Structures are given as C-alpha cells and as structure tokens.
C-alpha cells in the first residue's frame, strides 16, 4: 500500500497558486518524495522529486518539512491544463527494481 | 525531448486471444516497467525488467503474462489468453541507472470482449 496520505480532491482558481499537501510520516532516511500527475487517463507525468531540501523546476516547487514527514507541491500559477490527479509517492532508493506504488492521489480541479 | 512511446494506443480483442503490447523506452535507459490501471482504479505495478531478465513482478503478473526485449529498442508485454478482467490501460515506463526518475508512455487501452 502507498505510504502517503493526500486529500481526495482540491479546487484552485486559475492563475492562483495550487498547494497540494502530502503526509508521509513513516518515511525513512533513504526514501525520496516523488510527485507525478495524470491528466485524464494519460500516462503519469513526472513533476518533481526531493530528498531533504526544497526543490524547484520549471513545473513546480516542492517544499519538504524539516522532519520530512510531510511535503507540499506548489504549482505557482495554475492553469486549466493543470487539472489532473496528483500523486505523492515515497520511493525507496536502495537495491531493487524501484517500482512506484501509486495511491489514489489528489484530484485537482482548476476553476476559471 | 526523449519520450517513451507505446503502440497500439487502443486494442480490442476477444477473450482468450493473445495480445502483444509494445513499448519503445527512452534510448539510454536500462530499467523497464509495465503498470496497468483498471478504469477508475489506481495505477498498479506489474513487472520490472533489467539486464534482459525480470527483476521483480507483482501478484498480478501471473503465467499468462510475459515480457521481452526482442531487440535494442522494443520492450513488449504479452498476454497469452486474455480475460475480461485484463481490460485496462497499460503503461510502459523506463528509467536510467542509479536513482533515475521513471518516465511513462501514453499507454495502451486494452478492451477484452
């Protein structure tokens, strides 16, 4: 089972920042936090990942708390095309096949 | 930008028939995966493949399923005798060595009648 907890759904006004929370209270030291999204039934799209430090790329920012038990994905200026299901995934970086375990995610609706 | 491609995008088949789903991973990637998503449900891991062999598989990946990398570019998933419950989106993914991110293809929608 997924080791993360996310709200089932969220709304965000177009042009505003979308802040998607994720709890991963049982995360261990060598586990990364990954974020993917899935638009309709398309393939999951990688957004961003982090271990300890906050991260930013052209799509989003990832804020990880100091105790690493939770994180927030920030889409700075949400557009209608950001409407999707967002998955927060804790991913073990040790030996193995490194498969991703998806939960139900957060359905983000960006409203005009 | 390199991307994972999958063919066909849609496949309709009769129960009991064999299907082969094809994937072309990103060219320098070494690890390959198949996932599936039944309509309305979570994305589920099926199998991972590295160095020309299966490295891990889930309970879903039973004897009806097989994977192959027949050449340097393609990665296939075969379902020998399809069942109604095999109807789903099937996603291929690949990643580079080490701690690389997995990148997913657009999926094949399989419908078993």
mmCIF file of C-alpha atoms in Angstrom:
data_model
loop_
_atom_site.group_PDB
_atom_site.id
_atom_site.type_symbol
_atom_site.label_atom_id
_atom_site.label_comp_id
_atom_site.label_asym_id
_atom_site.label_seq_id
_atom_site.Cartn_x
_atom_site.Cartn_y
_atom_site.Cartn_z
ATOM 1 C CA UNK A 1 0.000 0.000 0.000
ATOM 2 C CA UNK A 2 1.004 3.605 -0.580
ATOM 3 C CA UNK A 3 2.828 5.188 2.337
ATOM 4 C CA UNK A 4 1.381 8.625 1.768
ATOM 5 C CA UNK A 5 -1.843 10.426 2.637
ATOM 6 C CA UNK A 6 -3.311 13.044 0.335
ATOM 7 C CA UNK A 7 -6.642 14.880 0.251
ATOM 8 C CA UNK A 8 -9.061 13.300 -2.163
ATOM 9 C CA UNK A 9 -9.763 16.500 -4.045
ATOM 10 C CA UNK A 10 -8.950 20.205 -4.169
ATOM 11 C CA UNK A 11 -10.061 23.210 -6.167
ATOM 12 C CA UNK A 12 -7.882 26.099 -7.251
ATOM 13 C CA UNK A 13 -8.728 29.288 -9.118
ATOM 14 C CA UNK A 14 -6.974 29.766 -12.412
ATOM 15 C CA UNK A 15 -3.885 31.934 -12.053
ATOM 16 C CA UNK A 16 -3.566 31.252 -8.357
ATOM 17 C CA UNK A 17 -1.005 29.022 -6.677
ATOM 18 C CA UNK A 18 -2.110 25.459 -6.085
ATOM 19 C CA UNK A 19 -0.702 23.961 -2.888
ATOM 20 C CA UNK A 20 -1.083 20.198 -2.700
ATOM 21 C CA UNK A 21 -0.199 18.626 0.664
ATOM 22 C CA UNK A 22 1.093 15.142 1.333
ATOM 23 C CA UNK A 23 1.736 13.335 4.586
ATOM 24 C CA UNK A 24 4.437 10.661 4.703
ATOM 25 C CA UNK A 25 5.012 10.289 8.419
ATOM 26 C CA UNK A 26 6.739 6.891 8.134
ATOM 27 C CA UNK A 27 9.302 7.987 5.566
ATOM 28 C CA UNK A 28 12.814 6.696 6.177
ATOM 29 C CA UNK A 29 16.115 8.403 5.588
ATOM 30 C CA UNK A 30 16.835 6.993 2.137
ATOM 31 C CA UNK A 31 13.370 7.459 0.695
ATOM 32 C CA UNK A 32 12.634 10.202 -1.765
ATOM 33 C CA UNK A 33 9.385 12.068 -2.251
ATOM 34 C CA UNK A 34 8.227 11.991 -5.862
ATOM 35 C CA UNK A 35 5.314 13.782 -7.455
ATOM 36 C CA UNK A 36 3.574 12.674 -10.614
ATOM 37 C CA UNK A 37 0.333 13.740 -12.202
ATOM 38 C CA UNK A 38 -2.125 12.037 -14.509
ATOM 39 C CA UNK A 39 -4.312 14.018 -16.857
ATOM 40 C CA UNK A 40 -7.455 12.051 -17.760
ATOM 41 C CA UNK A 41 -6.196 8.518 -18.460
ATOM 42 C CA UNK A 42 -2.861 9.555 -19.913
ATOM 43 C CA UNK A 43 0.408 8.128 -18.654
ATOM 44 C CA UNK A 44 1.638 9.511 -15.327
ATOM 45 C CA UNK A 45 3.804 12.564 -15.864
ATOM 46 C CA UNK A 46 6.820 13.213 -13.675
ATOM 47 C CA UNK A 47 6.764 16.584 -11.947
ATOM 48 C CA UNK A 48 9.479 16.813 -9.317
ATOM 49 C CA UNK A 49 11.225 14.928 -6.548
ATOM 50 C CA UNK A 50 13.274 15.643 -3.446
ATOM 51 C CA UNK A 51 15.029 14.061 -0.503
ATOM 52 C CA UNK A 52 15.546 16.731 2.143
ATOM 53 C CA UNK A 53 15.877 20.113 0.528
ATOM 54 C CA UNK A 54 13.237 22.143 -1.192
ATOM 55 C CA UNK A 55 13.312 21.789 -4.953
ATOM 56 C CA UNK A 56 12.110 23.896 -7.845
ATOM 57 C CA UNK A 57 11.900 23.251 -11.548
ATOM 58 C CA UNK A 58 10.027 24.727 -14.473
ATOM 59 C CA UNK A 59 6.817 22.979 -13.493
ATOM 60 C CA UNK A 60 6.582 23.260 -9.733
ATOM 61 C CA UNK A 61 8.198 23.673 -6.344
ATOM 62 C CA UNK A 62 8.466 21.022 -3.675
ATOM 63 C CA UNK A 63 8.611 22.010 -0.029
ATOM 64 C CA UNK A 64 9.640 19.249 2.388
ATOM 65 C CA UNK A 65 9.330 19.830 6.116
ATOM 66 C CA UNK A 66 12.437 19.588 8.222
ATOM 67 C CA UNK A 67 11.303 16.321 9.826
ATOM 68 C CA UNK A 68 10.457 15.028 6.320
ATOM 69 C CA UNK A 69 7.064 13.810 7.487
ATOM 70 C CA UNK A 70 5.146 15.938 5.041
ATOM 71 C CA UNK A 71 5.585 17.908 1.863
ATOM 72 C CA UNK A 72 3.737 20.364 -0.332
ATOM 73 C CA UNK A 73 3.732 20.573 -4.095
ATOM 74 C CA UNK A 74 3.245 24.109 -5.341
ATOM 75 C CA UNK A 75 2.066 24.990 -8.825
ATOM 76 C CA UNK A 76 2.755 28.733 -8.795
ATOM 77 C CA UNK A 77 0.209 29.856 -11.377
ATOM 78 C CA UNK A 78 -2.328 27.122 -12.017
ATOM 79 C CA UNK A 79 -3.901 26.884 -15.458
ATOM 80 C CA UNK A 80 -6.845 24.833 -16.684
ATOM 81 C CA UNK A 81 -4.346 22.368 -18.145
ATOM 82 C CA UNK A 82 -3.135 21.603 -14.629
ATOM 83 C CA UNK A 83 -6.430 19.891 -13.851
ATOM 84 C CA UNK A 84 -5.314 16.339 -13.081
ATOM 85 C CA UNK A 85 -4.822 13.724 -10.387
ATOM 86 C CA UNK A 86 -1.613 14.413 -8.478
ATOM 87 C CA UNK A 87 0.261 11.561 -6.842
ATOM 88 C CA UNK A 88 2.726 11.901 -3.996
ATOM 89 C CA UNK A 89 4.919 8.790 -3.864
ATOM 90 C CA UNK A 90 7.588 7.773 -1.403
ATOM 91 C CA UNK A 91 10.250 5.896 -3.292
ATOM 92 C CA UNK A 92 12.948 3.717 -1.822
ATOM 93 C CA UNK A 93 16.364 4.357 -3.273
ATOM 94 C CA UNK A 94 18.015 1.124 -2.152
ATOM 95 C CA UNK A 95 18.566 -2.104 -4.042
ATOM 96 C CA UNK A 96 15.673 -3.452 -6.032
ATOM 97 C CA UNK A 97 13.573 -2.717 -9.020
ATOM 98 C CA UNK A 98 12.365 0.620 -7.680
ATOM 99 C CA UNK A 99 8.770 0.252 -8.769
ATOM 100 C CA UNK A 100 6.456 3.115 -7.897
ATOM 101 C CA UNK A 101 3.480 2.485 -5.640
ATOM 102 C CA UNK A 102 0.604 4.770 -6.550
ATOM 103 C CA UNK A 103 -2.159 5.742 -4.169
ATOM 104 C CA UNK A 104 -5.405 7.436 -5.113
ATOM 105 C CA UNK A 105 -3.829 10.874 -5.299
ATOM 106 C CA UNK A 106 -5.472 14.294 -5.145
ATOM 107 C CA UNK A 107 -7.822 15.325 -7.900
ATOM 108 C CA UNK A 108 -7.027 18.975 -8.551
ATOM 109 C CA UNK A 109 -9.653 20.988 -10.380
ATOM 110 C CA UNK A 110 -8.533 24.364 -11.694
ATOM 111 C CA UNK A 111 -11.545 26.620 -11.993
ATOM 112 C CA UNK A 112 -11.789 29.523 -14.467
ATOM 113 C CA UNK B 1 12.864 15.723 -25.546
ATOM 114 C CA UNK B 2 13.129 11.916 -25.428
ATOM 115 C CA UNK B 3 9.930 10.106 -24.543
ATOM 116 C CA UNK B 4 8.531 6.640 -24.080
ATOM 117 C CA UNK B 5 6.227 5.563 -26.890
ATOM 118 C CA UNK B 6 3.638 2.792 -26.915
ATOM 119 C CA UNK B 7 1.692 1.012 -29.630
ATOM 120 C CA UNK B 8 -1.101 0.499 -30.264
ATOM 121 C CA UNK B 9 -2.944 3.265 -28.470
ATOM 122 C CA UNK B 10 -6.092 1.136 -28.417
ATOM 123 C CA UNK B 11 -6.556 -2.608 -28.736
ATOM 124 C CA UNK B 12 -9.813 -4.527 -28.797
ATOM 125 C CA UNK B 13 -9.619 -8.300 -28.539
ATOM 126 C CA UNK B 14 -11.788 -11.303 -27.865
ATOM 127 C CA UNK B 15 -11.489 -13.196 -24.609
ATOM 128 C CA UNK B 16 -8.943 -15.984 -24.909
ATOM 129 C CA UNK B 17 -6.918 -14.262 -27.615
ATOM 130 C CA UNK B 18 -3.261 -13.326 -27.286
ATOM 131 C CA UNK B 19 -2.211 -9.690 -27.329
ATOM 132 C CA UNK B 20 1.171 -8.046 -27.509
ATOM 133 C CA UNK B 21 1.615 -4.509 -26.295
ATOM 134 C CA UNK B 22 4.677 -2.696 -27.485
ATOM 135 C CA UNK B 23 6.829 -0.020 -25.956
ATOM 136 C CA UNK B 24 9.900 1.871 -27.062
ATOM 137 C CA UNK B 25 11.664 3.112 -23.932
ATOM 138 C CA UNK B 26 13.945 6.131 -23.839
ATOM 139 C CA UNK B 27 17.096 5.104 -25.662
ATOM 140 C CA UNK B 28 19.735 5.204 -22.929
ATOM 141 C CA UNK B 29 17.519 3.805 -20.190
ATOM 142 C CA UNK B 30 18.277 0.480 -18.574
ATOM 143 C CA UNK B 31 15.252 -0.343 -16.418
ATOM 144 C CA UNK B 32 11.850 -1.059 -17.907
ATOM 145 C CA UNK B 33 8.448 -1.418 -16.329
ATOM 146 C CA UNK B 34 4.856 -2.269 -17.062
ATOM 147 C CA UNK B 35 1.991 -0.895 -15.000
ATOM 148 C CA UNK B 36 -1.722 -1.157 -15.523
ATOM 149 C CA UNK B 37 -4.734 0.884 -14.483
ATOM 150 C CA UNK B 38 -8.212 -0.562 -14.484
ATOM 151 C CA UNK B 39 -10.811 2.127 -15.141
ATOM 152 C CA UNK B 40 -11.393 4.190 -12.018
ATOM 153 C CA UNK B 41 -8.709 2.409 -10.023
ATOM 154 C CA UNK B 42 -5.103 3.016 -9.023
ATOM 155 C CA UNK B 43 -2.068 2.559 -11.203
ATOM 156 C CA UNK B 44 -0.656 -0.880 -10.332
ATOM 157 C CA UNK B 45 2.842 -2.248 -10.848
ATOM 158 C CA UNK B 46 3.091 -5.390 -12.964
ATOM 159 C CA UNK B 47 6.732 -6.122 -13.687
ATOM 160 C CA UNK B 48 10.208 -4.651 -13.892
ATOM 161 C CA UNK B 49 12.934 -5.725 -16.297
ATOM 162 C CA UNK B 50 16.657 -5.158 -16.174
ATOM 163 C CA UNK B 51 19.630 -6.723 -17.903
ATOM 164 C CA UNK B 52 17.351 -8.911 -20.026
ATOM 165 C CA UNK B 53 15.517 -10.504 -17.173
ATOM 166 C CA UNK B 54 12.615 -9.867 -14.862
ATOM 167 C CA UNK B 55 13.844 -8.237 -11.669
ATOM 168 C CA UNK B 56 10.535 -8.072 -9.864
ATOM 169 C CA UNK B 57 6.896 -8.859 -10.525
ATOM 170 C CA UNK B 58 3.622 -8.368 -8.721
ATOM 171 C CA UNK B 59 0.926 -10.911 -7.909
ATOM 172 C CA UNK B 60 -0.985 -9.679 -10.930
ATOM 173 C CA UNK B 61 1.791 -10.816 -13.262
ATOM 174 C CA UNK B 62 0.886 -14.495 -13.457
ATOM 175 C CA UNK B 63 1.777 -17.138 -16.025
ATOM 176 C CA UNK B 64 -0.479 -15.515 -18.612
ATOM 177 C CA UNK B 65 1.863 -12.550 -18.797
ATOM 178 C CA UNK B 66 5.346 -12.372 -20.231
ATOM 179 C CA UNK B 67 7.764 -9.628 -21.158
ATOM 180 C CA UNK B 68 10.514 -9.478 -23.692
ATOM 181 C CA UNK B 69 13.093 -7.115 -25.081
ATOM 182 C CA UNK B 70 13.436 -8.623 -28.545
ATOM 183 C CA UNK B 71 15.908 -6.058 -29.819
ATOM 184 C CA UNK B 72 17.758 -2.996 -28.619
ATOM 185 C CA UNK B 73 14.767 -0.724 -28.703
ATOM 186 C CA UNK B 74 11.463 -2.524 -28.094
ATOM 187 C CA UNK B 75 10.003 -3.824 -24.850
ATOM 188 C CA UNK B 76 6.860 -5.931 -25.079
ATOM 189 C CA UNK B 77 4.161 -7.237 -22.795
ATOM 190 C CA UNK B 78 2.333 -10.363 -23.943
ATOM 191 C CA UNK B 79 -0.911 -11.641 -22.507
ATOM 192 C CA UNK B 80 -1.351 -15.205 -23.725
ATOM 193 C CA UNK B 81 -5.052 -15.754 -23.148
ATOM 194 C CA UNK B 82 -6.872 -12.566 -22.320
ATOM 195 C CA UNK B 83 -9.639 -12.400 -19.754
ATOM 196 C CA UNK B 84 -12.359 -9.805 -19.348
ATOM 197 C CA UNK B 85 -10.599 -8.509 -16.249
ATOM 198 C CA UNK B 86 -7.476 -7.726 -18.269
ATOM 199 C CA UNK B 87 -9.307 -4.739 -19.723
ATOM 200 C CA UNK B 88 -7.278 -1.741 -18.567
ATOM 201 C CA UNK B 89 -4.804 0.939 -19.550
ATOM 202 C CA UNK B 90 -1.311 -0.491 -19.747
ATOM 203 C CA UNK B 91 1.602 1.862 -19.209
ATOM 204 C CA UNK B 92 5.229 1.267 -20.003
ATOM 205 C CA UNK B 93 7.924 3.177 -18.130
ATOM 206 C CA UNK B 94 11.680 3.374 -18.254
ATOM 207 C CA UNK B 95 14.481 4.911 -16.256
ATOM 208 C CA UNK B 96 18.187 5.387 -16.323
ATOM 209 C CA UNK B 97 20.641 3.723 -13.953
ATOM 210 C CA UNK B 98 21.007 4.668 -10.308
ATOM 211 C CA UNK B 99 18.355 6.901 -8.861
ATOM 212 C CA UNK B 100 16.838 7.939 -12.155
ATOM 213 C CA UNK B 101 13.257 9.037 -12.490
ATOM 214 C CA UNK B 102 10.748 6.760 -14.228
ATOM 215 C CA UNK B 103 9.180 8.190 -17.360
ATOM 216 C CA UNK B 104 5.885 6.816 -18.572
ATOM 217 C CA UNK B 105 4.465 6.266 -22.008
ATOM 218 C CA UNK B 106 0.983 7.392 -23.051
ATOM 219 C CA UNK B 107 -0.493 3.944 -22.520
ATOM 220 C CA UNK B 108 -2.398 1.303 -24.460
ATOM 221 C CA UNK B 109 -6.082 0.954 -23.747
ATOM 222 C CA UNK B 110 -6.929 -2.749 -23.892
ATOM 223 C CA UNK B 111 -10.535 -3.847 -24.110
ATOM 224 C CA UNK B 112 -11.306 -7.549 -23.838
ATOM 225 C CA UNK B 113 -14.755 -8.562 -25.071
#
